[in-house]
Short mmCIF file of C-alpha atoms and ligand atoms in Angstrom, two decimals:
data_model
loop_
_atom_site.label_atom_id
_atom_site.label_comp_id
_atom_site.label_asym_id
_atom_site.label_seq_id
_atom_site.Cartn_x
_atom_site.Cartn_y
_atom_site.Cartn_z
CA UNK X 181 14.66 -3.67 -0.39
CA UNK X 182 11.33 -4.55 1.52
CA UNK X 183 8.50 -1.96 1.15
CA UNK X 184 5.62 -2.01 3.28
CA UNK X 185 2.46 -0.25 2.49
CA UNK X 186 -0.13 0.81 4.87
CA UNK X 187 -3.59 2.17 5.14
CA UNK X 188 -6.54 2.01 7.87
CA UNK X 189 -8.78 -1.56 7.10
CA UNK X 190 -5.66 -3.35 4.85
CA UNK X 191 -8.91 -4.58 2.50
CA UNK X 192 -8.99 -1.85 0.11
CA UNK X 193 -6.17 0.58 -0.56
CA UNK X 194 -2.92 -1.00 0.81
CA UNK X 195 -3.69 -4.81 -0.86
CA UNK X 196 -4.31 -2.68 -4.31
CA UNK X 197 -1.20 -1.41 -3.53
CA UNK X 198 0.60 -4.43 -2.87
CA UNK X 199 -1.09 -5.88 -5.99
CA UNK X 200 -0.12 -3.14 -8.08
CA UNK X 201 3.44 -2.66 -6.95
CA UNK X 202 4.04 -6.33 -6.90
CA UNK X 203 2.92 -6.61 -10.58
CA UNK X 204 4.76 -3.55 -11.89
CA UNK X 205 8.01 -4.60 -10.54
CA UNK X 206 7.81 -8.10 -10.99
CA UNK X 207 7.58 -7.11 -15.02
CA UNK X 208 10.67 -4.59 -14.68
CA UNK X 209 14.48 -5.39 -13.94
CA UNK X 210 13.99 -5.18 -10.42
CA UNK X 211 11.67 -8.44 -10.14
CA UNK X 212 13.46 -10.50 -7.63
CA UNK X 213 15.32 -8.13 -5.83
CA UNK X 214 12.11 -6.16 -4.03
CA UNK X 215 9.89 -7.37 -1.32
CA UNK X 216 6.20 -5.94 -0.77
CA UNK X 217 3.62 -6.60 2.11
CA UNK X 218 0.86 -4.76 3.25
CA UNK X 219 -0.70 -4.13 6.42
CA UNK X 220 -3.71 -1.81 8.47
CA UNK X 221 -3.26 0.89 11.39
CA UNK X 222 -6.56 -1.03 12.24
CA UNK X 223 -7.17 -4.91 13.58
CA UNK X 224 -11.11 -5.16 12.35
CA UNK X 225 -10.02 -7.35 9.44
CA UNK X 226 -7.47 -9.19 10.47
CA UNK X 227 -6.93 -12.51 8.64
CA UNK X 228 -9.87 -11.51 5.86
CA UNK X 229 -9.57 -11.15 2.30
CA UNK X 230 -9.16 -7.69 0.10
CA UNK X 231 -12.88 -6.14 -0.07
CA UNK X 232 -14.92 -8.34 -3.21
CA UNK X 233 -14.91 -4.83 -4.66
CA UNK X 234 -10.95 -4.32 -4.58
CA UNK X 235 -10.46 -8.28 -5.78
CA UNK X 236 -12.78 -7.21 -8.50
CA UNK X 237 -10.95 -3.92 -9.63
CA UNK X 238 -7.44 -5.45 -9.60
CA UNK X 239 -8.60 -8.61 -11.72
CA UNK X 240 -9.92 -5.99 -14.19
CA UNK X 241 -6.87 -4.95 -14.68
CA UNK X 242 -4.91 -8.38 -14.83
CA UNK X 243 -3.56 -8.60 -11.26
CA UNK X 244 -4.95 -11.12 -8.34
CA UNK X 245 -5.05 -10.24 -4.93
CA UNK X 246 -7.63 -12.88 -4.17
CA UNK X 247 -5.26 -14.32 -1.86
CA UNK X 248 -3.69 -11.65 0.41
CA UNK X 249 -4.75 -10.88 3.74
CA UNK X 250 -5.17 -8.28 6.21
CA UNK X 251 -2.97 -8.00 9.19
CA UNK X 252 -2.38 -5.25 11.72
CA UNK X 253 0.79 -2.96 11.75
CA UNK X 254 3.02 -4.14 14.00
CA UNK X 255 6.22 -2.75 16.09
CA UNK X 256 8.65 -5.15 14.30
CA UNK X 257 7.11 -3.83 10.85
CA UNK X 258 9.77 -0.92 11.73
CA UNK X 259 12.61 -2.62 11.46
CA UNK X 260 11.64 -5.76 8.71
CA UNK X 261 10.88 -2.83 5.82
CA UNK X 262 12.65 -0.05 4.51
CA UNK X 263 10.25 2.08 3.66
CA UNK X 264 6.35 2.55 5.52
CA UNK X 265 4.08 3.67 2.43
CA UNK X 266 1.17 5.31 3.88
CA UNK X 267 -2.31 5.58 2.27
CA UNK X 268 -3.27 9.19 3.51
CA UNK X 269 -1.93 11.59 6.20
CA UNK X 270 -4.23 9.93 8.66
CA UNK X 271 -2.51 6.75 8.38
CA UNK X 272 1.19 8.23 8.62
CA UNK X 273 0.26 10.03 11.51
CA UNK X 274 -0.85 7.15 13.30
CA UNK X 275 2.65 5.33 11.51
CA UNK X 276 4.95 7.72 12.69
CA UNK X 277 3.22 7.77 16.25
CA UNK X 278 3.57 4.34 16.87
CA UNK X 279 6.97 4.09 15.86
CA UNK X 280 9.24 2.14 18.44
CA UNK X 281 12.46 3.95 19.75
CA UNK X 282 14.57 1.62 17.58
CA UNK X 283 12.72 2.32 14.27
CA UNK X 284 15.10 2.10 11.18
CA UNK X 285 12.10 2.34 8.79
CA UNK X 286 11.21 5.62 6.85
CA UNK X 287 7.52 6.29 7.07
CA UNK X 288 6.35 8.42 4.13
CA UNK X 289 3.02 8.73 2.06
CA UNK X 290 2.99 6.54 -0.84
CA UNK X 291 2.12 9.07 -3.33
CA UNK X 292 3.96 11.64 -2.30
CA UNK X 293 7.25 9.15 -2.32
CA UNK X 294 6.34 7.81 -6.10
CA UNK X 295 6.70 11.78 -7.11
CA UNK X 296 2.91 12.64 -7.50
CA UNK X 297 3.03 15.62 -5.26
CA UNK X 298 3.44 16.57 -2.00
CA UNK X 299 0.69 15.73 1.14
CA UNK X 300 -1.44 13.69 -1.70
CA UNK X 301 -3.42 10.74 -0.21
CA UNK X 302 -5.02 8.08 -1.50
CA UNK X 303 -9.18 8.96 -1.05
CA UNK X 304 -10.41 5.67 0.93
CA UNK X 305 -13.57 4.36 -1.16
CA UNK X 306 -14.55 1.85 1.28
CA UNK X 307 -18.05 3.72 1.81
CA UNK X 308 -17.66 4.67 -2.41
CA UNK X 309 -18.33 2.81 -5.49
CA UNK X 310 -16.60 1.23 -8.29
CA UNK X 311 -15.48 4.76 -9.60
CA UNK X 312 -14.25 5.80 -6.59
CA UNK X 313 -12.06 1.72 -6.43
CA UNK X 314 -11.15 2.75 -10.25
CA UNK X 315 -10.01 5.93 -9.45
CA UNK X 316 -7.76 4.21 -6.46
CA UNK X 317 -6.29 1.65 -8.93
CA UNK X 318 -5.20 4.64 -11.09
CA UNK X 319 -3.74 5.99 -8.39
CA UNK X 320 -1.79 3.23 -6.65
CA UNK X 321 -1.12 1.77 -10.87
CA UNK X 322 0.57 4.98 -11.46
CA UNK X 323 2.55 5.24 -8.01
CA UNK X 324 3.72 1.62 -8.41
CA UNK X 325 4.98 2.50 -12.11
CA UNK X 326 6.70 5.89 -10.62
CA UNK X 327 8.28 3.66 -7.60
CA UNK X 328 9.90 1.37 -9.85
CA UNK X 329 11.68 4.62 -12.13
CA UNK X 330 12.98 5.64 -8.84
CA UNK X 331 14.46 2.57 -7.77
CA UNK X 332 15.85 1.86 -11.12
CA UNK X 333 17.24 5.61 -11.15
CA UNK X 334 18.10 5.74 -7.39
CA UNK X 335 18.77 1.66 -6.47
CA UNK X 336 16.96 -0.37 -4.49
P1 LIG I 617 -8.76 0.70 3.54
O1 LIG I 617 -10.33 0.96 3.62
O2 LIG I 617 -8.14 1.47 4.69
O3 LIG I 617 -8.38 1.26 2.21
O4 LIG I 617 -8.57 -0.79 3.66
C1 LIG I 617 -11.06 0.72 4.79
C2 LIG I 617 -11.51 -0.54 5.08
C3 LIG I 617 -12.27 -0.77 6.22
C4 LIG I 617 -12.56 0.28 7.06
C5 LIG I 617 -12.11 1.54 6.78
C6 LIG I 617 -11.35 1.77 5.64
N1 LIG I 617 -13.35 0.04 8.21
O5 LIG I 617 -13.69 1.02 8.89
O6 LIG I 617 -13.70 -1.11 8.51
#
């Protein structure tokens, strides 16, 4: 199963994602057998590293993302993942807008797919503060725990 996750700037949100998701199944029965990327409805960061603030959040909690970076959505994103995990209802919007006629992906919202209620986003803290890139790594931590019941219970 490959699972994409997306968000605006791909420097905040969608690599703590990826980081998070990444470590959580990697430590579960699943590790092997589930691919994760990340990528931004937005180019204006293409080819740059996580923000120093989002590197610094996910070390705190024993993951690196030091080395991921950002790259645009693209149309073939559509048919290389499974699933499209948006960030907020902006970003799935813009997802399922740009969708190419032969789309085979399902474009959801990340939270609301992991079983933490419907329309929830993920708040972007890019103009916040630490609490506000603490309160996303709770978030995205508890999503990427929830993702990997359901595809234990469901199958990847
Ligand atoms: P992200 O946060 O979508 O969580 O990566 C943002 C990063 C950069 C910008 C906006 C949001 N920006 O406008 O440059």
């Amino acid at each position: 199963m490959k699972l994409l996750v997306v968000c605006l700037g791909n420097i905040c949100r969608s690599p703590m994602a990826e980081g998070a998701l990444r470590a959580r199944i990697e430590a579960s029965p699943l590790a092997g057998r589930v691919q994760i990327d990340s990528c931004g409805t937005g180019d204006w960061h293409e080819g740059e590293p996580p923000d120093r603030r989002a590197i610094a959040c996910a070390r705190g909690h024993g993951v690196d993302i030091s080395g991921l970076r950002a790259r645009p959505l693209q149309a073939s994103d559509y048919t290389a993942f499974d699933v499209l995990l948006c960030a907020d209802l902006q970003n799935l919007k813009d997802v399922r807008r740009r969708a190419p006629a032969d789309s085979t992906a399902k474009s959801v919202l990340l939270m609301e797919w992991a079983g933490a209620g419907a329309g929830m986003a993920i708040p972007d803290p890019y103009t916040g503060d630490h609490d506000h890139f603490e309160e996303v790594w709770r978030m995205v931590d508890s999503a990427a725990q929830a993702v990997v019941e359901k595809l234990l219970r469901e199958g990847p």
